[in-house]
């Protein structure tokens, strides 16, 4: 039971991190323009 839960938490955190990075990059690109 714990392994799937940990895997899900890691996957969600990874997706959130990537999404945040993309948002920051997008904001920087927009500001630069």
PDB file of N, CA and C in Angstrom, residues 1-20:
ATOM      1  N   UNK A   1       0.830  -1.211   0.000  1.00  0.00           N
ATOM      2  CA  UNK A   1       0.000   0.000   0.000  1.00  0.00           C
ATOM      3  C   UNK A   1       0.866   1.263   0.000  1.00  0.00           C
ATOM      4  N   UNK A   2       1.994   1.219   0.697  1.00  0.00           N
ATOM      5  CA  UNK A   2       2.801   2.436   0.814  1.00  0.00           C
ATOM      6  C   UNK A   2       3.518   2.757  -0.496  1.00  0.00           C
ATOM      7  N   UNK A   3       3.993   1.726  -1.176  1.00  0.00           N
ATOM      8  CA  UNK A   3       4.776   1.999  -2.405  1.00  0.00           C
ATOM      9  C   UNK A   3       3.971   2.780  -3.429  1.00  0.00           C
ATOM     10  N   UNK A   4       2.762   2.350  -3.791  1.00  0.00           N
ATOM     11  CA  UNK A   4       1.968   3.122  -4.765  1.00  0.00           C
ATOM     12  C   UNK A   4       1.698   4.547  -4.286  1.00  0.00           C
ATOM     13  N   UNK A   5       1.470   4.710  -2.997  1.00  0.00           N
ATOM     14  CA  UNK A   5       1.193   6.046  -2.468  1.00  0.00           C
ATOM     15  C   UNK A   5       2.424   6.932  -2.619  1.00  0.00           C
ATOM     16  N   UNK A   6       3.593   6.394  -2.272  1.00  0.00           N
ATOM     17  CA  UNK A   6       4.834   7.172  -2.402  1.00  0.00           C
ATOM     18  C   UNK A   6       5.085   7.507  -3.864  1.00  0.00           C
ATOM     19  N   UNK A   7       4.879   6.529  -4.743  1.00  0.00           N
ATOM     20  CA  UNK A   7       5.097   6.754  -6.177  1.00  0.00           C
ATOM     21  C   UNK A   7       4.170   7.858  -6.676  1.00  0.00           C
ATOM     22  N   UNK A   8       2.918   7.844  -6.207  1.00  0.00           N
ATOM     23  CA  UNK A   8       1.958   8.872  -6.637  1.00  0.00           C
ATOM     24  C   UNK A   8       2.402  10.247  -6.146  1.00  0.00           C
ATOM     25  N   UNK A   9       2.853  10.323  -4.905  1.00  0.00           N
ATOM     26  CA  UNK A   9       3.302  11.614  -4.358  1.00  0.00           C
ATOM     27  C   UNK A   9       4.494  12.138  -5.146  1.00  0.00           C
ATOM     28  N   UNK A  10       5.443  11.261  -5.450  1.00  0.00           N
ATOM     29  CA  UNK A  10       6.633  11.676  -6.208  1.00  0.00           C
ATOM     30  C   UNK A  10       6.220  12.147  -7.599  1.00  0.00           C
ATOM     31  N   UNK A  11       5.319  11.409  -8.239  1.00  0.00           N
ATOM     32  CA  UNK A  11       4.884  11.780  -9.593  1.00  0.00           C
ATOM     33  C   UNK A  11       4.195  13.141  -9.570  1.00  0.00           C
ATOM     34  N   UNK A  12       3.300  13.354  -8.606  1.00  0.00           N
ATOM     35  CA  UNK A  12       2.582  14.637  -8.519  1.00  0.00           C
ATOM     36  C   UNK A  12       3.568  15.774  -8.254  1.00  0.00           C
ATOM     37  N   UNK A  13       4.493  15.567  -7.342  1.00  0.00           N
ATOM     38  CA  UNK A  13       5.459  16.628  -7.018  1.00  0.00           C
ATOM     39  C   UNK A  13       6.322  16.941  -8.231  1.00  0.00           C
ATOM     40  N   UNK A  14       6.691  15.908  -8.982  1.00  0.00           N
ATOM     41  CA  UNK A  14       7.516  16.121 -10.177  1.00  0.00           C
ATOM     42  C   UNK A  14       6.732  16.924 -11.212  1.00  0.00           C
ATOM     43  N   UNK A  15       5.459  16.580 -11.405  1.00  0.00           N
ATOM     44  CA  UNK A  15       4.633  17.303 -12.382  1.00  0.00           C
ATOM     45  C   UNK A  15       4.464  18.761 -11.958  1.00  0.00           C
ATOM     46  N   UNK A  16       4.224  18.971 -10.669  1.00  0.00           N
ATOM     47  CA  UNK A  16       4.053  20.348 -10.170  1.00  0.00           C
ATOM     48  C   UNK A  16       5.342  21.143 -10.358  1.00  0.00           C
ATOM     49  N   UNK A  17       6.483  20.497 -10.092  1.00  0.00           N
ATOM     50  CA  UNK A  17       7.769  21.187 -10.244  1.00  0.00           C
ATOM     51  C   UNK A  17       8.000  21.573 -11.694  1.00  0.00           C
ATOM     52  N   UNK A  18       7.756  20.627 -12.604  1.00  0.00           N
ATOM     53  CA  UNK A  18       7.944  20.917 -14.038  1.00  0.00           C
ATOM     54  C   UNK A  18       6.985  22.024 -14.474  1.00  0.00           C
ATOM     55  N   UNK A  19       5.736  21.942 -14.024  1.00  0.00           N
ATOM     56  CA  UNK A  19       4.761  22.969 -14.395  1.00  0.00           C
ATOM     57  C   UNK A  19       5.190  24.338 -13.893  1.00  0.00           C
ATOM     58  N   UNK A  20       5.693  24.402 -12.672  1.00  0.00           N
ATOM     59  CA  UNK A  20       6.135  25.677 -12.116  1.00  0.00           C
ATOM     60  C   UNK A  20       7.301  26.220 -12.933  1.00  0.00           C
TER      61      UNK A  20
END
